């Protein structure tokens, strides 16, 4: 499968490493254009490609991994979504790395706002509870499997995202819909930043 990323920072790169290792191809994009991604693509190796945001967004599955402050402008600049799965990995923070302040998103999850800004996309919340070093690391830890949480209003999209995450080596836990499940796993929720591992007989 070809997977696009909107954003090419630490989250997108960590995800790309896992997806590439699972045999997928990844089209990375950012606001500065493909030429700015040459070194990153070279480091990621075969299967990684630099793309425009439009090219990345045309993939069957797309990871949204840019800063929260840029999300409205980024999504409004893209062509109309045509039923692609949009995995929302954003968290409600203003500012850049090292200078974050929480954003007020009211009683909505960030993914509900993303869904409103990306009509035609099937939005799934994933990865945003997971710290980048844990996403970069092997999902198997001392015989246990790292847990990835997902939430979505579209059951079909959720199932496809679950298959991708399982293919990348994770044990997937369904938290329900975008609002309730999203609030649980996004920044400020009880699961945010926590590292959960599942151990069982079949994980030995």
PDB file of C-alpha atoms in Angstrom:
ATOM      1  CA  UNK A   1       0.000   0.000   0.000  1.00  0.00           C
ATOM      2  CA  UNK A   2       1.091   3.585  -0.644  1.00  0.00           C
ATOM      3  CA  UNK A   3       0.622   5.780   2.410  1.00  0.00           C
ATOM      4  CA  UNK A   4       0.983   9.558   2.368  1.00  0.00           C
ATOM      5  CA  UNK A   5       2.047  11.848   5.176  1.00  0.00           C
ATOM      6  CA  UNK A   6       0.966  15.460   5.558  1.00  0.00           C
ATOM      7  CA  UNK A   7       3.955  16.680   7.515  1.00  0.00           C
ATOM      8  CA  UNK A   8       7.414  15.154   7.640  1.00  0.00           C
ATOM      9  CA  UNK A   9       8.543  15.845  11.195  1.00  0.00           C
ATOM     10  CA  UNK A  10       9.465  13.343  13.928  1.00  0.00           C
ATOM     11  CA  UNK A  11       6.025  11.677  14.079  1.00  0.00           C
ATOM     12  CA  UNK A  12       5.768  11.215  10.319  1.00  0.00           C
ATOM     13  CA  UNK A  13       9.319   9.898  10.081  1.00  0.00           C
ATOM     14  CA  UNK A  14       8.838   7.455  12.961  1.00  0.00           C
ATOM     15  CA  UNK A  15       5.622   6.205  11.378  1.00  0.00           C
ATOM     16  CA  UNK A  16       7.327   5.910   7.997  1.00  0.00           C
ATOM     17  CA  UNK A  17      10.040   3.681   9.470  1.00  0.00           C
ATOM     18  CA  UNK A  18       7.445   1.283  10.843  1.00  0.00           C
ATOM     19  CA  UNK A  19       5.335   1.298   7.667  1.00  0.00           C
ATOM     20  CA  UNK A  20       8.367   0.764   5.420  1.00  0.00           C
ATOM     21  CA  UNK A  21       9.556  -2.110   7.571  1.00  0.00           C
ATOM     22  CA  UNK A  22       6.106  -3.678   7.148  1.00  0.00           C
ATOM     23  CA  UNK A  23       6.515  -3.519   3.357  1.00  0.00           C
ATOM     24  CA  UNK A  24       4.499  -0.398   2.524  1.00  0.00           C
ATOM     25  CA  UNK A  25       5.560   2.609   0.457  1.00  0.00           C
ATOM     26  CA  UNK A  26       5.409   6.067   1.993  1.00  0.00           C
ATOM     27  CA  UNK A  27       5.053   9.435   0.264  1.00  0.00           C
ATOM     28  CA  UNK A  28       6.220  12.159   2.639  1.00  0.00           C
ATOM     29  CA  UNK A  29       5.237  15.780   2.171  1.00  0.00           C
ATOM     30  CA  UNK A  30       5.582  19.109   3.931  1.00  0.00           C
ATOM     31  CA  UNK A  31       4.910  22.789   3.347  1.00  0.00           C
ATOM     32  CA  UNK A  32       8.361  23.400   1.842  1.00  0.00           C
ATOM     33  CA  UNK A  33       8.091  20.960  -1.047  1.00  0.00           C
ATOM     34  CA  UNK A  34       9.738  17.675  -2.110  1.00  0.00           C
ATOM     35  CA  UNK A  35      13.232  19.106  -2.575  1.00  0.00           C
ATOM     36  CA  UNK A  36      13.444  19.822   1.162  1.00  0.00           C
ATOM     37  CA  UNK A  37      12.864  16.129   1.918  1.00  0.00           C
ATOM     38  CA  UNK A  38      15.744  14.616  -0.037  1.00  0.00           C
ATOM     39  CA  UNK A  39      17.915  13.866   2.990  1.00  0.00           C
ATOM     40  CA  UNK A  40      15.018  12.433   5.005  1.00  0.00           C
ATOM     41  CA  UNK A  41      13.925  10.160   2.155  1.00  0.00           C
ATOM     42  CA  UNK A  42      17.508   8.999   1.662  1.00  0.00           C
ATOM     43  CA  UNK A  43      17.814   8.138   5.353  1.00  0.00           C
ATOM     44  CA  UNK A  44      14.518   6.237   5.352  1.00  0.00           C
ATOM     45  CA  UNK A  45      15.639   4.162   2.388  1.00  0.00           C
ATOM     46  CA  UNK A  46      13.804   2.168  -0.303  1.00  0.00           C
ATOM     47  CA  UNK A  47      10.055   2.714  -0.458  1.00  0.00           C
ATOM     48  CA  UNK A  48      10.198   6.277   0.866  1.00  0.00           C
ATOM     49  CA  UNK A  49       9.436   9.066  -1.600  1.00  0.00           C
ATOM     50  CA  UNK A  50       9.283  12.847  -1.432  1.00  0.00           C
ATOM     51  CA  UNK A  51       5.971  14.217  -2.675  1.00  0.00           C
ATOM     52  CA  UNK A  52       3.842  17.307  -2.800  1.00  0.00           C
ATOM     53  CA  UNK A  53       1.061  17.518  -0.229  1.00  0.00           C
ATOM     54  CA  UNK A  54      -1.459  16.972  -3.013  1.00  0.00           C
ATOM     55  CA  UNK A  55       0.302  13.772  -4.082  1.00  0.00           C
ATOM     56  CA  UNK A  56       0.510  12.511  -0.516  1.00  0.00           C
ATOM     57  CA  UNK A  57      -3.157  13.298   0.134  1.00  0.00           C
ATOM     58  CA  UNK A  58      -4.184  11.284  -2.946  1.00  0.00           C
ATOM     59  CA  UNK A  59      -2.948   8.033  -1.356  1.00  0.00           C
ATOM     60  CA  UNK A  60      -5.479   5.499  -0.097  1.00  0.00           C
ATOM     61  CA  UNK A  61      -4.346   6.176   3.467  1.00  0.00           C
ATOM     62  CA  UNK A  62      -2.859   9.439   4.744  1.00  0.00           C
ATOM     63  CA  UNK A  63      -1.267  10.388   8.065  1.00  0.00           C
ATOM     64  CA  UNK A  64      -1.892  13.949   9.258  1.00  0.00           C
ATOM     65  CA  UNK A  65       1.178  14.777  11.311  1.00  0.00           C
ATOM     66  CA  UNK A  66       1.715  18.514  11.130  1.00  0.00           C
ATOM     67  CA  UNK A  67       1.580  21.102  13.950  1.00  0.00           C
ATOM     68  CA  UNK A  68      -1.926  21.795  15.223  1.00  0.00           C
ATOM     69  CA  UNK A  69      -1.682  25.512  14.390  1.00  0.00           C
ATOM     70  CA  UNK A  70      -1.128  24.616  10.725  1.00  0.00           C
ATOM     71  CA  UNK A  71      -3.963  22.104  10.393  1.00  0.00           C
ATOM     72  CA  UNK A  72      -6.774  24.439   9.202  1.00  0.00           C
ATOM     73  CA  UNK A  73      -4.659  26.093   6.495  1.00  0.00           C
ATOM     74  CA  UNK A  74      -3.096  22.793   5.438  1.00  0.00           C
ATOM     75  CA  UNK A  75      -6.406  20.974   5.027  1.00  0.00           C
ATOM     76  CA  UNK A  76      -8.111  23.900   3.297  1.00  0.00           C
ATOM     77  CA  UNK A  77      -5.330  24.026   0.701  1.00  0.00           C
ATOM     78  CA  UNK A  78      -5.797  20.397  -0.397  1.00  0.00           C
ATOM     79  CA  UNK A  79      -8.103  19.100  -3.144  1.00  0.00           C
ATOM     80  CA  UNK A  80     -11.437  17.646  -2.118  1.00  0.00           C
ATOM     81  CA  UNK A  81     -11.083  14.336  -0.318  1.00  0.00           C
ATOM     82  CA  UNK A  82     -12.438  11.304  -2.144  1.00  0.00           C
ATOM     83  CA  UNK A  83     -13.037   8.756   0.599  1.00  0.00           C
ATOM     84  CA  UNK A  84      -9.372   8.359   1.568  1.00  0.00           C
ATOM     85  CA  UNK A  85      -8.633   7.318   5.135  1.00  0.00           C
ATOM     86  CA  UNK A  86      -7.099  10.240   7.036  1.00  0.00           C
ATOM     87  CA  UNK A  87      -5.248   9.109  10.163  1.00  0.00           C
ATOM     88  CA  UNK A  88      -5.173  12.027  12.572  1.00  0.00           C
ATOM     89  CA  UNK A  89      -2.014  11.969  14.665  1.00  0.00           C
ATOM     90  CA  UNK A  90      -2.255  15.596  15.820  1.00  0.00           C
ATOM     91  CA  UNK A  91      -2.541  16.879  19.370  1.00  0.00           C
ATOM     92  CA  UNK A  92      -4.090  20.208  20.481  1.00  0.00           C
ATOM     93  CA  UNK A  93      -0.966  22.252  21.147  1.00  0.00           C
ATOM     94  CA  UNK A  94      -0.065  25.758  20.044  1.00  0.00           C
ATOM     95  CA  UNK A  95       3.560  26.552  19.276  1.00  0.00           C
ATOM     96  CA  UNK A  96       6.636  24.623  18.245  1.00  0.00           C
ATOM     97  CA  UNK A  97       8.691  21.926  19.925  1.00  0.00           C
ATOM     98  CA  UNK A  98       9.872  23.043  23.346  1.00  0.00           C
ATOM     99  CA  UNK A  99       7.312  25.852  23.595  1.00  0.00           C
ATOM    100  CA  UNK A 100       3.903  24.176  23.659  1.00  0.00           C
ATOM    101  CA  UNK A 101       0.722  25.566  25.179  1.00  0.00           C
ATOM    102  CA  UNK A 102      -2.582  23.626  25.193  1.00  0.00           C
ATOM    103  CA  UNK A 103      -5.148  24.663  22.592  1.00  0.00           C
ATOM    104  CA  UNK A 104      -8.790  25.096  23.547  1.00  0.00           C
ATOM    105  CA  UNK A 105     -10.861  22.697  21.438  1.00  0.00           C
ATOM    106  CA  UNK A 106     -13.903  22.772  23.706  1.00  0.00           C
ATOM    107  CA  UNK A 107     -15.744  19.488  24.187  1.00  0.00           C
ATOM    108  CA  UNK A 108     -14.682  18.156  20.801  1.00  0.00           C
ATOM    109  CA  UNK A 109     -11.766  15.885  20.070  1.00  0.00           C
ATOM    110  CA  UNK A 110      -9.168  17.226  17.663  1.00  0.00           C
ATOM    111  CA  UNK A 111     -10.243  14.529  15.212  1.00  0.00           C
ATOM    112  CA  UNK A 112     -13.804  15.853  15.112  1.00  0.00           C
ATOM    113  CA  UNK A 113     -12.413  19.218  14.072  1.00  0.00           C
ATOM    114  CA  UNK A 114     -10.164  17.544  11.516  1.00  0.00           C
ATOM    115  CA  UNK A 115     -13.159  15.673  10.098  1.00  0.00           C
ATOM    116  CA  UNK A 116     -15.064  18.947   9.774  1.00  0.00           C
ATOM    117  CA  UNK A 117     -12.104  20.513   7.941  1.00  0.00           C
ATOM    118  CA  UNK A 118     -11.661  17.531   5.612  1.00  0.00           C
ATOM    119  CA  UNK A 119     -15.112  16.643   4.228  1.00  0.00           C
ATOM    120  CA  UNK A 120     -14.946  13.500   2.148  1.00  0.00           C
ATOM    121  CA  UNK A 121     -12.148  11.963   4.229  1.00  0.00           C
ATOM    122  CA  UNK A 122     -12.728   9.031   6.561  1.00  0.00           C
ATOM    123  CA  UNK A 123     -10.955  10.157   9.718  1.00  0.00           C
ATOM    124  CA  UNK A 124      -9.349   7.730  12.163  1.00  0.00           C
ATOM    125  CA  UNK A 125      -7.612   8.861  15.346  1.00  0.00           C
ATOM    126  CA  UNK A 126      -4.335   7.010  15.976  1.00  0.00           C
ATOM    127  CA  UNK A 127      -0.726   7.402  17.134  1.00  0.00           C
ATOM    128  CA  UNK A 128      -1.247  10.635  19.037  1.00  0.00           C
ATOM    129  CA  UNK A 129      -1.074   9.018  22.478  1.00  0.00           C
ATOM    130  CA  UNK A 130       2.290   7.467  21.605  1.00  0.00           C
ATOM    131  CA  UNK A 131       5.568   9.279  22.229  1.00  0.00           C
ATOM    132  CA  UNK A 132       7.783   9.428  19.136  1.00  0.00           C
ATOM    133  CA  UNK A 133      10.629   7.353  20.676  1.00  0.00           C
ATOM    134  CA  UNK A 134       8.116   4.568  21.395  1.00  0.00           C
ATOM    135  CA  UNK A 135       6.775   4.745  17.854  1.00  0.00           C
ATOM    136  CA  UNK A 136      10.320   4.547  16.513  1.00  0.00           C
ATOM    137  CA  UNK A 137      11.155   1.559  18.712  1.00  0.00           C
ATOM    138  CA  UNK A 138      10.396  -2.072  17.977  1.00  0.00           C
ATOM    139  CA  UNK A 139       6.747  -2.788  18.886  1.00  0.00           C
ATOM    140  CA  UNK A 140       7.795  -6.018  20.616  1.00  0.00           C
ATOM    141  CA  UNK A 141       9.307  -5.360  24.052  1.00  0.00           C
ATOM    142  CA  UNK A 142      10.551  -8.331  26.079  1.00  0.00           C
ATOM    143  CA  UNK A 143       7.955 -10.588  24.503  1.00  0.00           C
ATOM    144  CA  UNK A 144       5.085  -8.110  24.912  1.00  0.00           C
ATOM    145  CA  UNK A 145       3.487  -6.102  22.116  1.00  0.00           C
ATOM    146  CA  UNK A 146       3.074  -2.335  22.245  1.00  0.00           C
ATOM    147  CA  UNK A 147      -0.560  -1.191  22.203  1.00  0.00           C
ATOM    148  CA  UNK A 148      -1.880   1.312  19.650  1.00  0.00           C
ATOM    149  CA  UNK A 149      -5.264   2.935  20.254  1.00  0.00           C
ATOM    150  CA  UNK A 150      -7.675   3.887  17.478  1.00  0.00           C
ATOM    151  CA  UNK A 151     -10.980   5.756  17.280  1.00  0.00           C
ATOM    152  CA  UNK A 152     -13.300   6.488  14.354  1.00  0.00           C
ATOM    153  CA  UNK A 153     -16.910   7.083  13.385  1.00  0.00           C
ATOM    154  CA  UNK A 154     -16.489   5.021  10.197  1.00  0.00           C
ATOM    155  CA  UNK A 155     -16.206   1.328  11.094  1.00  0.00           C
ATOM    156  CA  UNK A 156     -14.811   0.370   7.683  1.00  0.00           C
ATOM    157  CA  UNK A 157     -12.051   2.955   7.892  1.00  0.00           C
ATOM    158  CA  UNK A 158     -11.287   1.908  11.447  1.00  0.00           C
ATOM    159  CA  UNK A 159     -10.931  -1.724  10.402  1.00  0.00           C
ATOM    160  CA  UNK A 160      -8.517  -0.844   7.586  1.00  0.00           C
ATOM    161  CA  UNK A 161      -6.455   1.335   9.925  1.00  0.00           C
ATOM    162  CA  UNK A 162      -6.416  -1.474  12.466  1.00  0.00           C
ATOM    163  CA  UNK A 163      -5.126  -3.861   9.812  1.00  0.00           C
ATOM    164  CA  UNK A 164      -2.328  -1.405   8.969  1.00  0.00           C
ATOM    165  CA  UNK A 165      -1.328  -1.018  12.611  1.00  0.00           C
ATOM    166  CA  UNK A 166      -1.381  -4.756  13.216  1.00  0.00           C
ATOM    167  CA  UNK A 167       0.702  -5.185  10.071  1.00  0.00           C
ATOM    168  CA  UNK A 168       3.202  -2.764  11.605  1.00  0.00           C
ATOM    169  CA  UNK A 169       3.391  -5.001  14.664  1.00  0.00           C
ATOM    170  CA  UNK A 170       1.039  -3.368  17.171  1.00  0.00           C
ATOM    171  CA  UNK A 171      -1.719  -4.753  19.324  1.00  0.00           C
ATOM    172  CA  UNK A 172      -4.710  -2.533  18.531  1.00  0.00           C
ATOM    173  CA  UNK A 173      -7.360  -1.414  21.035  1.00  0.00           C
ATOM    174  CA  UNK A 174     -10.567   0.173  19.700  1.00  0.00           C
ATOM    175  CA  UNK A 175     -11.659   3.129  21.841  1.00  0.00           C
ATOM    176  CA  UNK A 176     -14.895   3.806  19.977  1.00  0.00           C
ATOM    177  CA  UNK A 177     -15.924   6.962  18.168  1.00  0.00           C
ATOM    178  CA  UNK A 178     -13.967  10.093  17.296  1.00  0.00           C
ATOM    179  CA  UNK A 179     -15.281  12.151  20.164  1.00  0.00           C
ATOM    180  CA  UNK A 180     -15.149   9.780  23.126  1.00  0.00           C
ATOM    181  CA  UNK A 181     -12.191   7.713  21.987  1.00  0.00           C
ATOM    182  CA  UNK A 182     -10.370  10.767  20.692  1.00  0.00           C
ATOM    183  CA  UNK A 183     -10.642  12.640  23.985  1.00  0.00           C
ATOM    184  CA  UNK A 184      -9.304   9.620  25.869  1.00  0.00           C
ATOM    185  CA  UNK A 185      -6.136   9.294  23.799  1.00  0.00           C
ATOM    186  CA  UNK A 186      -5.275  12.858  22.748  1.00  0.00           C
ATOM    187  CA  UNK A 187      -3.136  15.229  24.818  1.00  0.00           C
ATOM    188  CA  UNK A 188      -4.855  15.905  28.129  1.00  0.00           C
ATOM    189  CA  UNK A 189      -6.629  12.545  28.086  1.00  0.00           C
ATOM    190  CA  UNK A 190      -5.870   9.664  30.481  1.00  0.00           C
ATOM    191  CA  UNK A 191      -3.979   7.616  27.877  1.00  0.00           C
ATOM    192  CA  UNK A 192      -1.839  10.407  26.429  1.00  0.00           C
ATOM    193  CA  UNK A 193       1.884   9.754  26.620  1.00  0.00           C
ATOM    194  CA  UNK A 194       1.490   6.372  28.300  1.00  0.00           C
ATOM    195  CA  UNK A 195       3.188   3.253  26.970  1.00  0.00           C
ATOM    196  CA  UNK A 196       0.992   0.156  27.172  1.00  0.00           C
ATOM    197  CA  UNK A 197       2.183  -3.362  26.423  1.00  0.00           C
ATOM    198  CA  UNK A 198       0.089  -6.486  25.962  1.00  0.00           C
ATOM    199  CA  UNK A 199       1.519  -9.788  27.114  1.00  0.00           C
ATOM    200  CA  UNK A 200      -0.060 -13.165  26.374  1.00  0.00           C
ATOM    201  CA  UNK A 201       0.798 -16.738  25.608  1.00  0.00           C
ATOM    202  CA  UNK A 202       0.911 -16.016  21.883  1.00  0.00           C
ATOM    203  CA  UNK A 203       3.396 -13.182  22.454  1.00  0.00           C
ATOM    204  CA  UNK A 204       6.134 -15.379  23.946  1.00  0.00           C
TER     205      UNK A 204
END
